[in-house]
mmCIF file of C-alpha atoms in Angstrom:
data_model
loop_
_atom_site.group_PDB
_atom_site.id
_atom_site.type_symbol
_atom_site.label_atom_id
_atom_site.label_comp_id
_atom_site.label_asym_id
_atom_site.label_seq_id
_atom_site.Cartn_x
_atom_site.Cartn_y
_atom_site.Cartn_z
ATOM 1 C CA UNK A 265 -5.523 10.965 -16.586
ATOM 2 C CA UNK A 266 -3.458 7.763 -16.548
ATOM 3 C CA UNK A 267 -2.408 7.809 -12.864
ATOM 4 C CA UNK A 268 0.245 5.162 -12.117
ATOM 5 C CA UNK A 269 1.212 2.962 -15.058
ATOM 6 C CA UNK A 270 3.227 -0.228 -14.692
ATOM 7 C CA UNK A 271 4.761 -2.256 -17.495
ATOM 8 C CA UNK A 272 4.825 -5.085 -18.256
ATOM 9 C CA UNK A 273 1.672 -6.607 -16.737
ATOM 10 C CA UNK A 274 3.036 -10.147 -16.908
ATOM 11 C CA UNK A 275 6.524 -11.567 -17.325
ATOM 12 C CA UNK A 276 8.220 -14.928 -17.074
ATOM 13 C CA UNK A 277 11.949 -14.868 -16.356
ATOM 14 C CA UNK A 278 14.502 -17.624 -16.232
ATOM 15 C CA UNK A 279 16.726 -17.964 -13.183
ATOM 16 C CA UNK A 280 19.698 -15.625 -13.481
ATOM 17 C CA UNK A 281 18.108 -13.273 -15.998
ATOM 18 C CA UNK A 282 17.676 -9.575 -15.313
ATOM 19 C CA UNK A 283 14.831 -7.196 -16.038
ATOM 20 C CA UNK A 284 13.484 -3.751 -15.267
ATOM 21 C CA UNK A 285 9.939 -3.152 -14.107
ATOM 22 C CA UNK A 286 8.772 0.221 -15.309
ATOM 23 C CA UNK A 287 6.608 2.620 -13.292
ATOM 24 C CA UNK A 288 5.526 6.082 -14.341
ATOM 25 C CA UNK A 289 3.055 8.542 -12.856
ATOM 26 C CA UNK A 290 1.555 11.691 -14.338
ATOM 27 C CA UNK A 291 0.328 13.333 -11.124
ATOM 28 C CA UNK A 292 3.571 15.177 -10.285
ATOM 29 C CA UNK A 293 3.804 13.233 -7.023
ATOM 30 C CA UNK A 294 6.925 13.528 -4.889
ATOM 31 C CA UNK A 295 6.695 10.090 -3.305
ATOM 32 C CA UNK A 296 6.959 6.792 -5.114
ATOM 33 C CA UNK A 297 7.052 3.233 -3.797
ATOM 34 C CA UNK A 298 7.698 -0.319 -4.879
ATOM 35 C CA UNK A 299 6.021 -3.241 -3.128
ATOM 36 C CA UNK A 300 5.928 -6.963 -3.644
ATOM 37 C CA UNK A 301 3.072 -9.227 -2.660
ATOM 38 C CA UNK A 302 3.514 -12.968 -2.419
ATOM 39 C CA UNK A 303 0.437 -15.213 -2.753
ATOM 40 C CA UNK A 304 -1.878 -14.898 0.241
ATOM 41 C CA UNK A 305 0.400 -12.396 1.960
ATOM 42 C CA UNK A 306 0.449 -8.676 2.610
ATOM 43 C CA UNK A 307 2.496 -6.063 0.783
ATOM 44 C CA UNK A 308 6.180 -5.684 1.558
ATOM 45 C CA UNK A 309 7.947 -2.389 0.838
ATOM 46 C CA UNK A 310 11.020 -2.857 -1.352
ATOM 47 C CA UNK A 311 12.208 0.700 -1.990
ATOM 48 C CA UNK A 312 10.735 4.145 -1.818
ATOM 49 C CA UNK A 313 11.649 7.630 -2.986
ATOM 50 C CA UNK A 314 10.730 11.023 -1.559
ATOM 51 C CA UNK A 315 11.790 12.931 -4.676
ATOM 52 C CA UNK A 316 13.960 12.851 -7.776
ATOM 53 C CA UNK A 317 17.483 11.750 -6.932
ATOM 54 C CA UNK A 318 16.517 10.365 -3.497
ATOM 55 C CA UNK A 319 15.820 6.699 -2.787
ATOM 56 C CA UNK A 320 15.785 4.582 0.350
ATOM 57 C CA UNK A 321 15.463 0.936 1.286
ATOM 58 C CA UNK A 322 12.240 -0.557 2.551
ATOM 59 C CA UNK A 323 11.692 -3.894 4.287
ATOM 60 C CA UNK A 324 12.933 -6.271 1.561
ATOM 61 C CA UNK A 325 15.478 -4.501 -0.698
ATOM 62 C CA UNK A 326 17.881 -7.394 -1.322
ATOM 63 C CA UNK A 327 18.082 -8.437 -4.966
ATOM 64 C CA UNK A 328 16.621 -5.174 -6.247
ATOM 65 C CA UNK A 329 17.834 -1.748 -7.301
ATOM 66 C CA UNK A 330 16.021 1.490 -8.061
ATOM 67 C CA UNK A 331 16.736 4.898 -9.479
ATOM 68 C CA UNK A 332 14.731 8.130 -9.568
ATOM 69 C CA UNK A 333 16.189 10.448 -12.176
ATOM 70 C CA UNK A 334 12.854 12.178 -12.879
ATOM 71 C CA UNK A 335 9.726 12.920 -10.864
ATOM 72 C CA UNK A 336 7.630 10.763 -13.173
ATOM 73 C CA UNK A 337 9.625 7.523 -13.360
ATOM 74 C CA UNK A 338 10.721 5.004 -10.735
ATOM 75 C CA UNK A 339 12.053 1.830 -12.382
ATOM 76 C CA UNK A 340 12.800 -1.306 -10.349
ATOM 77 C CA UNK A 341 15.715 -3.432 -11.493
ATOM 78 C CA UNK A 342 16.014 -7.154 -10.763
ATOM 79 C CA UNK A 343 19.492 -8.551 -11.166
ATOM 80 C CA UNK A 344 20.062 -12.311 -11.289
ATOM 81 C CA UNK A 345 16.421 -13.330 -10.890
ATOM 82 C CA UNK A 346 15.674 -16.092 -8.363
ATOM 83 C CA UNK A 347 12.506 -18.182 -7.807
ATOM 84 C CA UNK A 348 12.012 -16.351 -4.483
ATOM 85 C CA UNK A 349 11.338 -13.198 -6.507
ATOM 86 C CA UNK A 350 8.208 -14.709 -8.023
ATOM 87 C CA UNK A 351 5.569 -12.275 -6.860
ATOM 88 C CA UNK A 352 3.205 -9.486 -7.826
ATOM 89 C CA UNK A 353 4.912 -6.109 -7.847
ATOM 90 C CA UNK A 354 3.017 -2.900 -7.197
ATOM 91 C CA UNK A 355 4.208 0.627 -7.764
ATOM 92 C CA UNK A 356 2.531 3.562 -6.023
ATOM 93 C CA UNK A 357 2.869 7.319 -5.782
ATOM 94 C CA UNK A 358 1.632 10.032 -3.441
ATOM 95 C CA UNK A 359 1.956 13.749 -2.824
ATOM 96 C CA UNK A 360 3.699 14.126 0.521
ATOM 97 C CA UNK A 361 1.826 12.338 3.310
ATOM 98 C CA UNK A 362 -1.469 11.928 1.525
ATOM 99 C CA UNK A 363 -3.297 9.176 -0.312
ATOM 100 C CA UNK A 364 -1.174 6.850 -2.386
ATOM 101 C CA UNK A 365 -2.298 5.721 -5.824
ATOM 102 C CA UNK A 366 -1.342 2.222 -6.901
ATOM 103 C CA UNK A 367 -0.719 0.736 -10.296
ATOM 104 C CA UNK A 368 -2.382 -2.481 -11.426
ATOM 105 C CA UNK A 369 0.674 -4.595 -10.735
ATOM 106 C CA UNK A 370 3.227 -6.684 -12.588
ATOM 107 C CA UNK A 371 2.928 -10.444 -12.191
ATOM 108 C CA UNK A 372 6.422 -11.933 -12.336
ATOM 109 C CA UNK A 373 7.269 -15.622 -12.431
ATOM 110 C CA UNK A 374 10.871 -16.820 -12.194
ATOM 111 C CA UNK A 375 11.430 -20.375 -13.434
ATOM 112 C CA UNK B 201 6.971 3.738 11.673
ATOM 113 C CA UNK B 202 4.321 2.485 14.066
ATOM 114 C CA UNK B 203 3.501 -1.212 14.320
ATOM 115 C CA UNK B 204 -0.193 -1.936 13.870
ATOM 116 C CA UNK B 205 -2.308 -4.862 15.039
ATOM 117 C CA UNK B 206 -5.550 -5.853 13.337
ATOM 118 C CA UNK B 207 -7.858 -8.865 13.635
ATOM 119 C CA UNK B 208 -7.185 -11.457 10.977
ATOM 120 C CA UNK B 209 -10.762 -11.617 9.738
ATOM 121 C CA UNK B 210 -14.236 -10.213 10.320
ATOM 122 C CA UNK B 211 -17.726 -10.792 8.984
ATOM 123 C CA UNK B 212 -20.487 -8.301 8.374
ATOM 124 C CA UNK B 213 -24.036 -8.541 7.092
ATOM 125 C CA UNK B 214 -24.882 -6.563 3.992
ATOM 126 C CA UNK B 215 -26.448 -3.201 4.844
ATOM 127 C CA UNK B 216 -25.021 -3.147 8.352
ATOM 128 C CA UNK B 217 -22.107 -1.051 9.548
ATOM 129 C CA UNK B 218 -18.690 -2.673 9.455
ATOM 130 C CA UNK B 219 -16.387 -1.555 12.279
ATOM 131 C CA UNK B 220 -12.761 -2.507 11.747
ATOM 132 C CA UNK B 221 -10.414 -1.937 14.696
ATOM 133 C CA UNK B 222 -6.704 -1.234 14.648
ATOM 134 C CA UNK B 223 -4.191 -0.888 17.472
ATOM 135 C CA UNK B 224 -1.201 1.399 16.911
ATOM 136 C CA UNK B 225 0.098 1.962 20.414
ATOM 137 C CA UNK B 226 3.609 2.979 19.256
ATOM 138 C CA UNK B 227 2.451 5.709 16.922
ATOM 139 C CA UNK B 228 4.264 9.006 17.414
ATOM 140 C CA UNK B 229 2.620 12.390 17.644
ATOM 141 C CA UNK B 230 3.201 13.423 14.049
ATOM 142 C CA UNK B 231 2.423 10.122 12.364
ATOM 143 C CA UNK B 232 -0.817 9.716 10.464
ATOM 144 C CA UNK B 233 -3.128 6.710 10.511
ATOM 145 C CA UNK B 234 -3.982 5.468 7.030
ATOM 146 C CA UNK B 235 -6.514 2.926 5.837
ATOM 147 C CA UNK B 236 -6.356 1.125 2.526
ATOM 148 C CA UNK B 237 -8.191 -1.840 1.097
ATOM 149 C CA UNK B 238 -7.325 -4.416 -1.519
ATOM 150 C CA UNK B 239 -10.059 -6.121 -3.486
ATOM 151 C CA UNK B 240 -9.001 -9.498 -4.827
ATOM 152 C CA UNK B 241 -5.609 -9.068 -6.520
ATOM 153 C CA UNK B 242 -5.982 -5.438 -7.553
ATOM 154 C CA UNK B 243 -3.702 -2.663 -6.367
ATOM 155 C CA UNK B 244 -4.628 -1.286 -2.917
ATOM 156 C CA UNK B 245 -7.099 1.564 -2.801
ATOM 157 C CA UNK B 246 -6.828 4.494 -0.407
ATOM 158 C CA UNK B 247 -9.812 4.919 1.913
ATOM 159 C CA UNK B 248 -9.078 7.591 4.494
ATOM 160 C CA UNK B 249 -6.408 8.973 6.814
ATOM 161 C CA UNK B 250 -6.242 11.097 9.928
ATOM 162 C CA UNK B 251 -3.913 12.518 12.537
ATOM 163 C CA UNK B 252 -5.902 13.373 15.656
ATOM 164 C CA UNK B 253 -9.455 14.277 14.765
ATOM 165 C CA UNK B 254 -12.141 11.976 13.460
ATOM 166 C CA UNK B 255 -12.481 12.046 9.715
ATOM 167 C CA UNK B 256 -15.282 11.248 7.285
ATOM 168 C CA UNK B 257 -15.409 11.014 3.533
ATOM 169 C CA UNK B 258 -17.707 9.466 0.952
ATOM 170 C CA UNK B 259 -16.315 5.995 1.612
ATOM 171 C CA UNK B 260 -15.913 5.710 5.361
ATOM 172 C CA UNK B 261 -15.404 7.294 8.755
ATOM 173 C CA UNK B 262 -12.264 7.102 10.862
ATOM 174 C CA UNK B 263 -12.488 7.313 14.634
ATOM 175 C CA UNK B 264 -9.163 7.859 16.434
ATOM 176 C CA UNK B 265 -9.015 7.534 20.211
ATOM 177 C CA UNK B 266 -7.887 10.543 22.185
ATOM 178 C CA UNK B 267 -4.593 8.859 23.163
ATOM 179 C CA UNK B 268 -4.113 7.885 19.472
ATOM 180 C CA UNK B 269 -3.273 4.311 20.405
ATOM 181 C CA UNK B 270 -6.105 2.834 18.376
ATOM 182 C CA UNK B 271 -8.591 3.653 15.670
ATOM 183 C CA UNK B 272 -11.715 2.234 14.035
ATOM 184 C CA UNK B 273 -12.661 2.348 10.387
ATOM 185 C CA UNK B 274 -16.407 2.432 9.879
ATOM 186 C CA UNK B 275 -18.129 1.468 6.643
ATOM 187 C CA UNK B 276 -21.644 2.719 7.432
ATOM 188 C CA UNK B 277 -23.650 0.481 5.074
ATOM 189 C CA UNK B 278 -21.504 -2.417 3.930
ATOM 190 C CA UNK B 279 -22.175 -3.964 0.528
ATOM 191 C CA UNK B 280 -20.936 -7.184 -1.041
ATOM 192 C CA UNK B 281 -18.427 -5.102 -3.004
ATOM 193 C CA UNK B 282 -16.789 -4.065 0.277
ATOM 194 C CA UNK B 283 -15.456 -7.598 0.737
ATOM 195 C CA UNK B 284 -11.697 -7.023 0.749
ATOM 196 C CA UNK B 285 -8.539 -6.987 2.840
ATOM 197 C CA UNK B 286 -8.367 -3.794 4.903
ATOM 198 C CA UNK B 287 -5.005 -2.424 5.938
ATOM 199 C CA UNK B 288 -4.347 -0.011 8.772
ATOM 200 C CA UNK B 289 -1.011 1.815 8.510
ATOM 201 C CA UNK B 290 0.514 3.962 11.176
ATOM 202 C CA UNK B 291 3.316 6.123 9.928
ATOM 203 C CA UNK B 292 4.506 8.110 6.944
ATOM 204 C CA UNK B 293 5.291 10.957 9.291
ATOM 205 C CA UNK B 294 8.145 11.980 11.537
ATOM 206 C CA UNK B 295 11.300 9.921 10.980
ATOM 207 C CA UNK B 296 9.329 7.526 8.805
ATOM 208 C CA UNK B 297 8.246 10.291 6.480
ATOM 209 C CA UNK B 298 7.289 8.832 3.139
ATOM 210 C CA UNK B 299 7.513 5.210 4.252
ATOM 211 C CA UNK B 300 4.150 3.465 3.913
ATOM 212 C CA UNK B 301 4.504 -0.006 5.417
ATOM 213 C CA UNK B 302 1.617 -2.495 5.250
ATOM 214 C CA UNK B 303 0.830 -5.180 7.819
ATOM 215 C CA UNK B 304 -1.256 -8.317 7.304
ATOM 216 C CA UNK B 305 -4.606 -6.554 7.325
ATOM 217 C CA UNK B 306 -8.138 -7.717 8.143
ATOM 218 C CA UNK B 307 -10.085 -9.861 5.699
ATOM 219 C CA UNK B 308 -13.607 -8.426 5.745
ATOM 220 C CA UNK B 309 -16.303 -10.652 4.326
ATOM 221 C CA UNK B 310 -19.684 -9.057 3.723
ATOM 222 C CA UNK B 311 -22.426 -11.661 3.384
ATOM 223 C CA UNK B 312 -26.025 -11.329 2.161
#
């Protein structure tokens, strides 16, 4: 049982480049989330989804886009990467209002 | 979603109970209280959640006050491996359904 899988684990981007962080879960969870965590700080919610075809903004959505075409996948798109987007990104999923399972994170550096 | 307030840091001796408080005075009647922890730079780990009644599982106990304005997470016999940042989250219910928002958390240090 894989749980929540994030790829890639590490990535270095140049300013202005774009990339997609992949997140997939095999638990048939309705809810999925994207967070970012800057060094020494707490987690900030970027976007979340309550089901396929439904997404909503979290606390810090600017500079990011998401889509949820299937229950399993919730990719996060960065357009025009900036140094301020250097962070660790976590994806999570949950079944309704129950425990959320987190992936191991993607460590992104924008130079 | 409810705003939560937690102490920045706490210490606990190994083998003793760790009691971590959380204030969530703006929590609405249908919003759950969740606790998660994050060890080093790993993804957060779910601990426990509750609505009104006290809850217990293999990891911890959750005590929620009758007015639901605060709660306490209890780790009955803390070990060195319990050193982590502990997050209390009020929400994911009502109009905030599905929206898990983390605060700054409490850094718990368990020492020998």
